[in-house]
PDB file of N, CA and C in Angstrom:
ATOM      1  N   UNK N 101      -5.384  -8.503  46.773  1.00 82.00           N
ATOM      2  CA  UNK N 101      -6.809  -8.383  46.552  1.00 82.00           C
ATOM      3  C   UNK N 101      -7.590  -9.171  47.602  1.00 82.00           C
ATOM      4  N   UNK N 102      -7.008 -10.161  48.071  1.00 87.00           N
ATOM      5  CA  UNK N 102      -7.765 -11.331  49.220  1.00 87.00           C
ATOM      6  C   UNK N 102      -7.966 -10.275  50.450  1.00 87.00           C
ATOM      7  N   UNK N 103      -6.833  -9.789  50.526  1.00 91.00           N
ATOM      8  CA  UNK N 103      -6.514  -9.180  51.588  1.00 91.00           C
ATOM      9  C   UNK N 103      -8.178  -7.590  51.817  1.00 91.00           C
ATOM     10  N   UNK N 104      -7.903  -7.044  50.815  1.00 90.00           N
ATOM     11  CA  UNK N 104      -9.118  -5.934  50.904  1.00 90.00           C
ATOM     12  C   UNK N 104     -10.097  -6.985  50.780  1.00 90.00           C
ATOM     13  N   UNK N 105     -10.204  -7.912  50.346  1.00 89.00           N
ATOM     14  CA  UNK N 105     -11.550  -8.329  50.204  1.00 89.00           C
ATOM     15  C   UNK N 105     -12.082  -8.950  51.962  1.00 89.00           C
ATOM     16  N   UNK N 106     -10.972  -9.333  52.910  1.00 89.00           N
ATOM     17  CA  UNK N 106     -11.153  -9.518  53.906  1.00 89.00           C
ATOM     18  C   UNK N 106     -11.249  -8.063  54.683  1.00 89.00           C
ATOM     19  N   UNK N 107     -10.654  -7.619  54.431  1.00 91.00           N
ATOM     20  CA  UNK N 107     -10.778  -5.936  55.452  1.00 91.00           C
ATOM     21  C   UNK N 107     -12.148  -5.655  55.055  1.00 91.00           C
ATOM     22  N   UNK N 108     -12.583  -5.560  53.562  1.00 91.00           N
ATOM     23  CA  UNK N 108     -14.045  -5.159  53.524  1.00 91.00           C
ATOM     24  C   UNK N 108     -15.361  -6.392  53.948  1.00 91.00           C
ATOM     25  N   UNK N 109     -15.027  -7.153  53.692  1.00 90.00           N
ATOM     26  CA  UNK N 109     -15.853  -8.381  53.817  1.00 90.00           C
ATOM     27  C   UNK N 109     -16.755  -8.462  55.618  1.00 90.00           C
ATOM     28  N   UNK N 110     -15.077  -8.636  56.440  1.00 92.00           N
ATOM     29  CA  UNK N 110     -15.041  -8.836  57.555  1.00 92.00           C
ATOM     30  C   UNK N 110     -16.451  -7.845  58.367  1.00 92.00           C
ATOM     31  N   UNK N 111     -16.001  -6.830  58.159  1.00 92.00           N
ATOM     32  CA  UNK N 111     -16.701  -5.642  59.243  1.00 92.00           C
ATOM     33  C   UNK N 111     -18.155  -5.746  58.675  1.00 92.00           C
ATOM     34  N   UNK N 112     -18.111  -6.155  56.887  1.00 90.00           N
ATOM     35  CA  UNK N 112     -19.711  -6.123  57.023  1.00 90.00           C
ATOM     36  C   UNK N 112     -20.830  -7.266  57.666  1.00 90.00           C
ATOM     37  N   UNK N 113     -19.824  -8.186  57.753  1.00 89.00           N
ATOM     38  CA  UNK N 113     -20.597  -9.535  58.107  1.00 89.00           C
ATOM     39  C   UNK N 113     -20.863  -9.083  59.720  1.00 89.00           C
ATOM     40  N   UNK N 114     -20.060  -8.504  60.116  1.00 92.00           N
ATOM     41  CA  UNK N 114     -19.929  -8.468  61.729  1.00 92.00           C
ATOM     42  C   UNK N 114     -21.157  -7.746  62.243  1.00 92.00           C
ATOM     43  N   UNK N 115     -21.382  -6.473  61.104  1.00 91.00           N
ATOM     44  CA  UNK N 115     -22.364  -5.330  61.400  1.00 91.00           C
ATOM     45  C   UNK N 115     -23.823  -6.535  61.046  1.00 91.00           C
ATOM     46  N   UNK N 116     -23.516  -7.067  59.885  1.00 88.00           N
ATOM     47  CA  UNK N 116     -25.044  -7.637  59.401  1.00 88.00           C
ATOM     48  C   UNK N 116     -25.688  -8.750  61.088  1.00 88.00           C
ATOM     49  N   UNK N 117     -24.006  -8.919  61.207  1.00 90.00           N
ATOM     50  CA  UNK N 117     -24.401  -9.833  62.671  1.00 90.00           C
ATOM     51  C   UNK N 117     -25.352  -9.188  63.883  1.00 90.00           C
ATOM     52  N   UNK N 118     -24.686  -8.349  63.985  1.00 92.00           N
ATOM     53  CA  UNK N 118     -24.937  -7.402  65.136  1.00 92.00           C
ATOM     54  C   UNK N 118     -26.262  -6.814  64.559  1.00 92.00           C
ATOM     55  N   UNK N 119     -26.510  -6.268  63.134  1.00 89.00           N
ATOM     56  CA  UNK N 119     -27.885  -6.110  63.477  1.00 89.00           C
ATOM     57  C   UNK N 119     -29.004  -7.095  63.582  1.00 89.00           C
ATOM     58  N   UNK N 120     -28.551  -8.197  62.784  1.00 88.00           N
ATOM     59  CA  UNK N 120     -29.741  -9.375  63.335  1.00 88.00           C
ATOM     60  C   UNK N 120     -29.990 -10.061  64.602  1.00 88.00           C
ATOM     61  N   UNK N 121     -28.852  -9.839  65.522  1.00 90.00           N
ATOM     62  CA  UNK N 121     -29.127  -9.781  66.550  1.00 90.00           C
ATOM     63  C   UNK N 121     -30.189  -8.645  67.586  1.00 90.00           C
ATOM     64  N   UNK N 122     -29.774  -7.843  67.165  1.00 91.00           N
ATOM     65  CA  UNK N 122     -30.362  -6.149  67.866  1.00 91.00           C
ATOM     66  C   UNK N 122     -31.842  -6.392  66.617  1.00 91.00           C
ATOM     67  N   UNK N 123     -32.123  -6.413  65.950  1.00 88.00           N
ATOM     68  CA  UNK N 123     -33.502  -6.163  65.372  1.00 88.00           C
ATOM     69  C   UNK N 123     -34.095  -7.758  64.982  1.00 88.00           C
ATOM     70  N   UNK N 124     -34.471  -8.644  66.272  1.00 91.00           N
ATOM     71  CA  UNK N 124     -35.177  -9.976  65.878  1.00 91.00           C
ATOM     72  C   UNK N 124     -36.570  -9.851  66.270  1.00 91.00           C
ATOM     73  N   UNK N 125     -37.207  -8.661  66.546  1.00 93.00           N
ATOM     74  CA  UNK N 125     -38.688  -8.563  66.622  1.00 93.00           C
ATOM     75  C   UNK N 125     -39.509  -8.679  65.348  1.00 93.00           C
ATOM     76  N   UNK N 126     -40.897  -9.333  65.683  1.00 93.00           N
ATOM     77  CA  UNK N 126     -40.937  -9.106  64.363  1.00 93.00           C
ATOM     78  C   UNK N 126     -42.013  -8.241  63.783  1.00 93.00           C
ATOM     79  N   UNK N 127     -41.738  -7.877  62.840  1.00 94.00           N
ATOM     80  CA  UNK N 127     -42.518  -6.782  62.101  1.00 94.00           C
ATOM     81  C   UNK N 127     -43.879  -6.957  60.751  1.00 94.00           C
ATOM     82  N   UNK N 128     -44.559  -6.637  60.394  1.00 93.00           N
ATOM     83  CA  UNK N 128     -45.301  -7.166  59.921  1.00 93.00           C
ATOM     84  C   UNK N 128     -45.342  -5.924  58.324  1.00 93.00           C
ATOM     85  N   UNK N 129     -45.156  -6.313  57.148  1.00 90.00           N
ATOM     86  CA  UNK N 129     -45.181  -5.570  56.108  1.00 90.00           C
ATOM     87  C   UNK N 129     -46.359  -5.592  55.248  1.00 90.00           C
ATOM     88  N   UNK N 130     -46.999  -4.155  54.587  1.00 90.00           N
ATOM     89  CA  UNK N 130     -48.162  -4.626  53.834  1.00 90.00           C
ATOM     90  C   UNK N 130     -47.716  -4.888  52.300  1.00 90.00           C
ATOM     91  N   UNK N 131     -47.557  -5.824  51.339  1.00 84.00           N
ATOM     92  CA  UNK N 131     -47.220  -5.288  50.153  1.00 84.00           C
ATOM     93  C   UNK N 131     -48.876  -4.792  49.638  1.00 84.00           C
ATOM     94  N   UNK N 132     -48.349  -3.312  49.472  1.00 86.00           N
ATOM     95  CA  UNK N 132     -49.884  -2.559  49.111  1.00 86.00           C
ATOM     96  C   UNK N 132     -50.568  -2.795  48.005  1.00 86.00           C
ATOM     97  N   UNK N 133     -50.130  -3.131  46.744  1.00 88.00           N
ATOM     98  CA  UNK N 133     -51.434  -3.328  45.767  1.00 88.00           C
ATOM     99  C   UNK N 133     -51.467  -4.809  45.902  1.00 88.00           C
ATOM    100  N   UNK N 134     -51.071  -5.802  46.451  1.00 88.00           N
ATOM    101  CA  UNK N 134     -51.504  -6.949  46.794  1.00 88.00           C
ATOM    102  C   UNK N 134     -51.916  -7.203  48.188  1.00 88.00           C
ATOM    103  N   UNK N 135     -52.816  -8.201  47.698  1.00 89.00           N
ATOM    104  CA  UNK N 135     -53.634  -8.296  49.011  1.00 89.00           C
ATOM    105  C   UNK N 135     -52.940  -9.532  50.234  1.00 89.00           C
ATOM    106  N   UNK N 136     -51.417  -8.857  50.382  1.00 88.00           N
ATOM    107  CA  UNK N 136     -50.566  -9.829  51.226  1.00 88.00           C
ATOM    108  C   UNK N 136     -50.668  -9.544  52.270  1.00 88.00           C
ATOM    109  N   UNK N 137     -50.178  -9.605  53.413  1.00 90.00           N
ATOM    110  CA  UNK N 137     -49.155  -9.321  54.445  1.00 90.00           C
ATOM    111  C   UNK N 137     -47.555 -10.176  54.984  1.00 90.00           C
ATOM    112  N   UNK N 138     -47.007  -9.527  55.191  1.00 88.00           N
ATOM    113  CA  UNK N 138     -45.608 -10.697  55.343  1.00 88.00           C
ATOM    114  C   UNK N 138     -45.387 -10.266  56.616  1.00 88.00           C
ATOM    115  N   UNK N 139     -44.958 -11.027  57.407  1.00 92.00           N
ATOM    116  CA  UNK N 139     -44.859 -11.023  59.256  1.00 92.00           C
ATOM    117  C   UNK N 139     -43.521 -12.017  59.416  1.00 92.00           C
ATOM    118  N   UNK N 140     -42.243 -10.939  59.559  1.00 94.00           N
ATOM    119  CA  UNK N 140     -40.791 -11.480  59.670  1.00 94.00           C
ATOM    120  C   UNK N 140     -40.145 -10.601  60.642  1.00 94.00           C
ATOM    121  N   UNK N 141     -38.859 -11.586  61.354  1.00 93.00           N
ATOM    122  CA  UNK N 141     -38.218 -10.603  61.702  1.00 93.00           C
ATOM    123  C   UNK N 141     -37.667  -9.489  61.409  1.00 93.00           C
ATOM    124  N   UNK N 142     -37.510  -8.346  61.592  1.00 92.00           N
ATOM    125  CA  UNK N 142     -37.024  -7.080  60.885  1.00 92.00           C
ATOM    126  C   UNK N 142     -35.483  -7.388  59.887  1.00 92.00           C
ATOM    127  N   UNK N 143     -34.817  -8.190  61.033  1.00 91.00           N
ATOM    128  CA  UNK N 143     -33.474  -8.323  60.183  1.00 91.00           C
ATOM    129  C   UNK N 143     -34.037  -9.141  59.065  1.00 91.00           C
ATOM    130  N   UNK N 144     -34.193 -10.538  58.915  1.00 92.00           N
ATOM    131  CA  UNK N 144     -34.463 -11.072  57.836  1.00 92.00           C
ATOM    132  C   UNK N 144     -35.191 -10.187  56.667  1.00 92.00           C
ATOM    133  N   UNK N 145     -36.306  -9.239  56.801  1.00 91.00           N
ATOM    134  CA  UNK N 145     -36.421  -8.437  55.604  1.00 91.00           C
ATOM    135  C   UNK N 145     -35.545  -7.558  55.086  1.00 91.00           C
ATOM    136  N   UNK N 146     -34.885  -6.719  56.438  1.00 91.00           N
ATOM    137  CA  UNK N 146     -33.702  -6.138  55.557  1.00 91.00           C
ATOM    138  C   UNK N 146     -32.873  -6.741  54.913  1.00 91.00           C
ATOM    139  N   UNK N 147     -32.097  -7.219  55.480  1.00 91.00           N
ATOM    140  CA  UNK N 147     -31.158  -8.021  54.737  1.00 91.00           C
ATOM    141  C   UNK N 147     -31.289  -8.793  53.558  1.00 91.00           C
ATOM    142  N   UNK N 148     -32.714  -9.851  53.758  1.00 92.00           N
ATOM    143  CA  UNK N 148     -33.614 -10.170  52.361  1.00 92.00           C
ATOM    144  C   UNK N 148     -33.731  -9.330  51.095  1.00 92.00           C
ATOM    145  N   UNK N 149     -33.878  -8.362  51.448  1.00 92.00           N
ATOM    146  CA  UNK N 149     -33.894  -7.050  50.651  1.00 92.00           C
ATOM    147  C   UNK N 149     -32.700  -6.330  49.910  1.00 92.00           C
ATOM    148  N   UNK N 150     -31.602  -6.346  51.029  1.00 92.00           N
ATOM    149  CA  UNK N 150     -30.456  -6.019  50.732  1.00 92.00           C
ATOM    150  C   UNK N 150     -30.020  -7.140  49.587  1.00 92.00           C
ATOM    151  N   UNK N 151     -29.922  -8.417  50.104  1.00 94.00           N
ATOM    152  CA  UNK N 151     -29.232  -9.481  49.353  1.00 94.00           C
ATOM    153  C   UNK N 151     -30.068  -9.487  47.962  1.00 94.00           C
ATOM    154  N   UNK N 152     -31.441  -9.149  47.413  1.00 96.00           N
ATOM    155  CA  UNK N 152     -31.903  -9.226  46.113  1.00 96.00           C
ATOM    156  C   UNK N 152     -31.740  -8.376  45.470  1.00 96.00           C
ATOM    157  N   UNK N 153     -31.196  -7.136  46.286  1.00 96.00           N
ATOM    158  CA  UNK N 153     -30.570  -5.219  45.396  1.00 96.00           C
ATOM    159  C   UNK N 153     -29.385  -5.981  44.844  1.00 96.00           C
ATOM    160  N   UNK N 154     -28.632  -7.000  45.437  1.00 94.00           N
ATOM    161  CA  UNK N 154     -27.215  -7.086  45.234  1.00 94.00           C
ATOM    162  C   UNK N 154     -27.232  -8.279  44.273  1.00 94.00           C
ATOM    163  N   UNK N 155     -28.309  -8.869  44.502  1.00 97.00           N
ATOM    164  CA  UNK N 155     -28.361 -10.183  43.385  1.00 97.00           C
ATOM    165  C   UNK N 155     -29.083  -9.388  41.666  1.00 97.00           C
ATOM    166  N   UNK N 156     -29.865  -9.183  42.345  1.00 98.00           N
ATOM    167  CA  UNK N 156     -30.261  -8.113  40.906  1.00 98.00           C
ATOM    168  C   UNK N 156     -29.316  -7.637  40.227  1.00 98.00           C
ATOM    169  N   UNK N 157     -29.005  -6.612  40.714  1.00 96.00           N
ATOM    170  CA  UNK N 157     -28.054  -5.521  39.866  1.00 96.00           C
ATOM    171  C   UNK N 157     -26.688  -6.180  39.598  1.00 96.00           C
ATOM    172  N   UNK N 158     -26.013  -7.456  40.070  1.00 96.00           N
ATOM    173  CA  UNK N 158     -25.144  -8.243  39.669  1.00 96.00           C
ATOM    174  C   UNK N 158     -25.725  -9.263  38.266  1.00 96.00           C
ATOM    175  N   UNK N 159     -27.125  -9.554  38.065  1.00 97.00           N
ATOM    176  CA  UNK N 159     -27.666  -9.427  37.040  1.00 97.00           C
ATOM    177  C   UNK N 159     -27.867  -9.040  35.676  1.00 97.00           C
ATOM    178  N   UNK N 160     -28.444  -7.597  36.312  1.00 97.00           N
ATOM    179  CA  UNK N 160     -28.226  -6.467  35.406  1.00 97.00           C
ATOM    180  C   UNK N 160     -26.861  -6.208  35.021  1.00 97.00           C
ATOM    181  N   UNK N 161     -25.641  -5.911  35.583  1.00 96.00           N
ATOM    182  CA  UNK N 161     -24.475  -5.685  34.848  1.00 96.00           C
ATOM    183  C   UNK N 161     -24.127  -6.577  33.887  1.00 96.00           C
ATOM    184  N   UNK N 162     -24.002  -7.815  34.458  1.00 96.00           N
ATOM    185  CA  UNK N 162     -23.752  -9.040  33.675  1.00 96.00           C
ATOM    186  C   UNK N 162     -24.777  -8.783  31.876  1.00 96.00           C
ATOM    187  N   UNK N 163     -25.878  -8.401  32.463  1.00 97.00           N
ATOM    188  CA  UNK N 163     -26.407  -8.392  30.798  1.00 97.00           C
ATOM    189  C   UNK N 163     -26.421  -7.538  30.384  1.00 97.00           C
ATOM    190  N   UNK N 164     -25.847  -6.459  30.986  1.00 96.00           N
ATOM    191  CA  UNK N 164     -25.158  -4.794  29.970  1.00 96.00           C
ATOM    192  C   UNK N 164     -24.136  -5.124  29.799  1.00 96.00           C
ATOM    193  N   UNK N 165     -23.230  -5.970  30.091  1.00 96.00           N
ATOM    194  CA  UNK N 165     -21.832  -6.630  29.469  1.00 96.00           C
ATOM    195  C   UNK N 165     -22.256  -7.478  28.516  1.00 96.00           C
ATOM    196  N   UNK N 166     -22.610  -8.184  28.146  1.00 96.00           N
ATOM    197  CA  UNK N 166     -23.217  -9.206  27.204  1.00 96.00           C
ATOM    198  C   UNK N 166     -22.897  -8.577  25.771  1.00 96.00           C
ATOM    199  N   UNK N 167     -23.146  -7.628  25.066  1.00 96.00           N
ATOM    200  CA  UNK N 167     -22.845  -6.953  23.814  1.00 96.00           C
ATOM    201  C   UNK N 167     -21.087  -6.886  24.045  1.00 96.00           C
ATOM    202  N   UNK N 168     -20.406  -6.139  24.556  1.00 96.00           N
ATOM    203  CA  UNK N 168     -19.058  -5.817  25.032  1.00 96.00           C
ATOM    204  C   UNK N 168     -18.380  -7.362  24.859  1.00 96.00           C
ATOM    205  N   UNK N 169     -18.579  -7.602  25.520  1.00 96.00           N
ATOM    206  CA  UNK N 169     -18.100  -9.368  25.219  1.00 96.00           C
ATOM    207  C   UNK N 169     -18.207 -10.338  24.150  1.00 96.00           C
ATOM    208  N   UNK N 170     -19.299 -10.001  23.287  1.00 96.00           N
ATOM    209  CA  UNK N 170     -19.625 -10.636  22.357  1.00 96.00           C
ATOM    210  C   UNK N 170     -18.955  -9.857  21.100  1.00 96.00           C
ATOM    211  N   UNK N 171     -18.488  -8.400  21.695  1.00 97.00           N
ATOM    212  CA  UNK N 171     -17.989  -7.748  20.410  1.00 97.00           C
ATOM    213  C   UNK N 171     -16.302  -8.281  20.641  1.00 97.00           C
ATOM    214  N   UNK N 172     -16.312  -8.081  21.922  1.00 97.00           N
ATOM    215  CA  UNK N 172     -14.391  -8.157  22.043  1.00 97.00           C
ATOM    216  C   UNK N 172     -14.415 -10.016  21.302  1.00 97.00           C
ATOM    217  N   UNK N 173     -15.456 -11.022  21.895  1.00 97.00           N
ATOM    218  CA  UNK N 173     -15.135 -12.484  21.181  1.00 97.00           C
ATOM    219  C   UNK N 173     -14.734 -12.248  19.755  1.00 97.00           C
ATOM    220  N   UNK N 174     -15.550 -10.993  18.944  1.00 97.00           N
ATOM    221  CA  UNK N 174     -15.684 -11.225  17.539  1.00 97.00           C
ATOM    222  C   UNK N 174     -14.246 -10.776  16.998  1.00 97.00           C
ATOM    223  N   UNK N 175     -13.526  -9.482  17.783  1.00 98.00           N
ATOM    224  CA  UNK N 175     -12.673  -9.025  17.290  1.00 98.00           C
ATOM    225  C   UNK N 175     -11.069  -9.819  17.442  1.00 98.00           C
ATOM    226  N   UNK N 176     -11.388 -10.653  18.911  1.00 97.00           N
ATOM    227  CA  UNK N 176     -10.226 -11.534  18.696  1.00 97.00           C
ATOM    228  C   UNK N 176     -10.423 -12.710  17.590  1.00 97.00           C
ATOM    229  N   UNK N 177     -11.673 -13.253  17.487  1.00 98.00           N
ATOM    230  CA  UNK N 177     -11.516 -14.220  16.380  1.00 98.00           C
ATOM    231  C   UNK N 177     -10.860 -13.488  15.341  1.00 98.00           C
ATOM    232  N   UNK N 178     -11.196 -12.031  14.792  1.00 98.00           N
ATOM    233  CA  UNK N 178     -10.756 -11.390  13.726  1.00 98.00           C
ATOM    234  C   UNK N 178      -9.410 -10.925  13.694  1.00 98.00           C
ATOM    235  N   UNK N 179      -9.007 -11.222  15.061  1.00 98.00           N
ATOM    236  CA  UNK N 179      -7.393 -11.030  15.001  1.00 98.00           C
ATOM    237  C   UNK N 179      -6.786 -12.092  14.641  1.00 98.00           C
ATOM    238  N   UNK N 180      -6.674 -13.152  15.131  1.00 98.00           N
ATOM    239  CA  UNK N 180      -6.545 -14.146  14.973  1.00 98.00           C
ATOM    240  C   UNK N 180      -5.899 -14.567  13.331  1.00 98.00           C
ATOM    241  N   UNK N 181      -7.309 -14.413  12.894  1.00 98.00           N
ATOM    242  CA  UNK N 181      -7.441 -14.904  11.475  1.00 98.00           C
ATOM    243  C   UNK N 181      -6.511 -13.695  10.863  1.00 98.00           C
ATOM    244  N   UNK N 182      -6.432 -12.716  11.058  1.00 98.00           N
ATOM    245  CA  UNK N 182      -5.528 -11.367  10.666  1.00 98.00           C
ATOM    246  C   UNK N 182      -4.149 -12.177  10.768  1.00 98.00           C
ATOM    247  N   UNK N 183      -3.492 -12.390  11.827  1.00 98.00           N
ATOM    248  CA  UNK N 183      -2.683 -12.856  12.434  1.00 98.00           C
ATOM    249  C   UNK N 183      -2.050 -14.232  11.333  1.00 98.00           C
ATOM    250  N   UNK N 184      -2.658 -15.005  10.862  1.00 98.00           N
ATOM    251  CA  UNK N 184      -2.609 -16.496  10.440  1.00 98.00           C
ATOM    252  C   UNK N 184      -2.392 -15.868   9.014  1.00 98.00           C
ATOM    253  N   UNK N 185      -3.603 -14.750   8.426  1.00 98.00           N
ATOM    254  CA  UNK N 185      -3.009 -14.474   7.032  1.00 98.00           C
ATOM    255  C   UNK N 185      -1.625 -14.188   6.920  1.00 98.00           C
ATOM    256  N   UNK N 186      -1.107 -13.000   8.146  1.00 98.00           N
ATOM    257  CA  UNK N 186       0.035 -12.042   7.974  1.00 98.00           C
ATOM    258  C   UNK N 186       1.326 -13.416   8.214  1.00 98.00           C
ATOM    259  N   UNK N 187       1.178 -14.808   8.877  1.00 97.00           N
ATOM    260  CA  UNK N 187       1.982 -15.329   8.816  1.00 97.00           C
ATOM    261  C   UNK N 187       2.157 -16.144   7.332  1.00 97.00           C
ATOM    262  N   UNK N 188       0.821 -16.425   6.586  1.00 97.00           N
ATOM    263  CA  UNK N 188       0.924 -16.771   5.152  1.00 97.00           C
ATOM    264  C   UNK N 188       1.769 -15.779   4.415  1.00 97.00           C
ATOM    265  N   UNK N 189       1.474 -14.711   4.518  1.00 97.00           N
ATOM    266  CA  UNK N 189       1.898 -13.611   3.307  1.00 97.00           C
ATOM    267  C   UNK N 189       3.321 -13.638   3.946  1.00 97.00           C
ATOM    268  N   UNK N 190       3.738 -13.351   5.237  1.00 97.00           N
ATOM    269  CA  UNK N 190       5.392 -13.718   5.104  1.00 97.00           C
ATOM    270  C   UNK N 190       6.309 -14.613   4.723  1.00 97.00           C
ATOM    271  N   UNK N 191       5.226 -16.028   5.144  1.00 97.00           N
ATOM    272  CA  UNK N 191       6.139 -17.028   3.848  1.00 97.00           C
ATOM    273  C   UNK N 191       6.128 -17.304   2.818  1.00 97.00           C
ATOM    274  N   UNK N 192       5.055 -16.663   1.944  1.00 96.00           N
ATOM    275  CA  UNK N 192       5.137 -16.461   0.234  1.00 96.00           C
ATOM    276  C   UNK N 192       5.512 -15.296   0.245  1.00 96.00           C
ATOM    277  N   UNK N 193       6.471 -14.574   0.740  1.00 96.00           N
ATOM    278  CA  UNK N 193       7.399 -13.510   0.549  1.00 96.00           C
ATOM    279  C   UNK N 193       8.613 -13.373   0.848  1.00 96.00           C
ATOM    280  N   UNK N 194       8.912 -14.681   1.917  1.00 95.00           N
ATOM    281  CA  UNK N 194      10.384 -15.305   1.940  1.00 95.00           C
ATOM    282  C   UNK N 194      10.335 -16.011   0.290  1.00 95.00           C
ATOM    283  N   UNK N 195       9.677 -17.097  -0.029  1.00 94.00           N
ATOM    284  CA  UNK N 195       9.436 -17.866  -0.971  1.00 94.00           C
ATOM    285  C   UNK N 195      10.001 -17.073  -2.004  1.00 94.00           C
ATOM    286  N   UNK N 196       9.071 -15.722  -2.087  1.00 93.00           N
ATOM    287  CA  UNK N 196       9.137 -15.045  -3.544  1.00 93.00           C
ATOM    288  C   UNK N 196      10.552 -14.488  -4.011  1.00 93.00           C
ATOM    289  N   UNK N 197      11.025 -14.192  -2.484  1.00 91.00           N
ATOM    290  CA  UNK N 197      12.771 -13.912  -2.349  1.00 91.00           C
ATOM    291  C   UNK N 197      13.761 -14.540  -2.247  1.00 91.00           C
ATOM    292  N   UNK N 198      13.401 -15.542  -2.107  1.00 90.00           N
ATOM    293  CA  UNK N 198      14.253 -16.838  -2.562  1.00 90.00           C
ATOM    294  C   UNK N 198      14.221 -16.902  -4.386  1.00 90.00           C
ATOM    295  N   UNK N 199      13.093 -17.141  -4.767  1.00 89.00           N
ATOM    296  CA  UNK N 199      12.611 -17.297  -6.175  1.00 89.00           C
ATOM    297  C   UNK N 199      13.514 -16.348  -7.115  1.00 89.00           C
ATOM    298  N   UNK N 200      13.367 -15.310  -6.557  1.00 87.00           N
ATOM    299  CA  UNK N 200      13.709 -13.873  -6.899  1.00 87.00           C
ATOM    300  C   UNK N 200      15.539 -13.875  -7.277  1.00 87.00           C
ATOM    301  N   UNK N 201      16.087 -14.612  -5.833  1.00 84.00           N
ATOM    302  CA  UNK N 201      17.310 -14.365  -6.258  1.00 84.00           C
ATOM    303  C   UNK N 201      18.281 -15.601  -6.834  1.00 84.00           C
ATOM    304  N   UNK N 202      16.806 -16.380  -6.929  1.00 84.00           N
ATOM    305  CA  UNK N 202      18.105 -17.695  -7.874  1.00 84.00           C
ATOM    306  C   UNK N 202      17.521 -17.693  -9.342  1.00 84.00           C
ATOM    307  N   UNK N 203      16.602 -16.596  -9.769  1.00 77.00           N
ATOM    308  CA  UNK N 203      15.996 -16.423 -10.999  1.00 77.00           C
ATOM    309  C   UNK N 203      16.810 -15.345 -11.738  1.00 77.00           C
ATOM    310  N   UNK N 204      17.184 -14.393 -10.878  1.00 68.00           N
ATOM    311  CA  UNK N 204      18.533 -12.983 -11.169  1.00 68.00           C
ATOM    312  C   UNK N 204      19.336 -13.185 -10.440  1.00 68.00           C
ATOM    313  N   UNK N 205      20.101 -13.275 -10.898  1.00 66.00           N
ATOM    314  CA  UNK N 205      21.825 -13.861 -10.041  1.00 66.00           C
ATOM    315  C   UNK N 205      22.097 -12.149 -10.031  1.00 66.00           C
ATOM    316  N   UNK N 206      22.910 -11.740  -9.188  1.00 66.00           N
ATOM    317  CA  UNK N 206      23.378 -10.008  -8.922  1.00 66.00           C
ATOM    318  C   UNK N 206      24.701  -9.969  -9.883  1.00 66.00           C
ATOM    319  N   UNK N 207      24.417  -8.599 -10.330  1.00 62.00           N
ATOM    320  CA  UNK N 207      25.776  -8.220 -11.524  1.00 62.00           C
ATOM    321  C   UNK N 207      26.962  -7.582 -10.366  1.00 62.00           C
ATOM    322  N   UNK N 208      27.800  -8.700 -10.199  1.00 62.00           N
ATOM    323  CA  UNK N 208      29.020  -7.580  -9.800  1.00 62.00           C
ATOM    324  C   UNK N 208      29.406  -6.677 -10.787  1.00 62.00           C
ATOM    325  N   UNK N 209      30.218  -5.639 -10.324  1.00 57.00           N
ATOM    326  CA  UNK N 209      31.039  -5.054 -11.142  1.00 57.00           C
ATOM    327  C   UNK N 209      32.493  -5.099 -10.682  1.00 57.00           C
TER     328      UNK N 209
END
């Protein structure tokens, strides 16, 4: 997994390089229903841009997982406790079979 994560990793850093190099003029943006202007190099907004699509929506997944996780927490606690009964009920059922056979001794014939 290190390994793809370097094959993919690598080439993008290289490209993000190469374009902030090739696009350092700078450009001037209107945000239109506010009464801004922002005046950056081209790369820094893209990339600015890029990096908050990727921070966002790493966000967003994280809190559409949030239910999923909170259901799988509930169902292992509920195993668990499943688990702890089924080891009770097997030893009051060794118990009961023990009980069982020194209470009726077996009829040979």
């Amino acid at each position: 997994m290190r390994i793809l994560s370097w094959l993919l990793g690598l080439p993008v850093a290289l490209l993000a390089i190469v374009f902030a190099v090739v696009n350092r003029h700078a450009v001037t943006v209107d945000i239109w229903p506010l009464p801004w202007d922002v005046s950056a190099p081209l790369y820094l907004l893209v990339l600015g841009a890029l990096a908050f699509g990727v921070i966002l929506g790493s966000i967003l997944t994280w809190l559409a997982g949030v239910p999923v996780r909170g259901k799988a927490t509930r169902e292992s606690r509920r195993a668990n406790v499943m688990a702890y009964q089924l080891d009770q009920l097997k030893v009051e059922n060794e118990a009961l079979q023990k009980a069982r056979q020194t209470a009726l001794p077996r009829m040979e014939s």
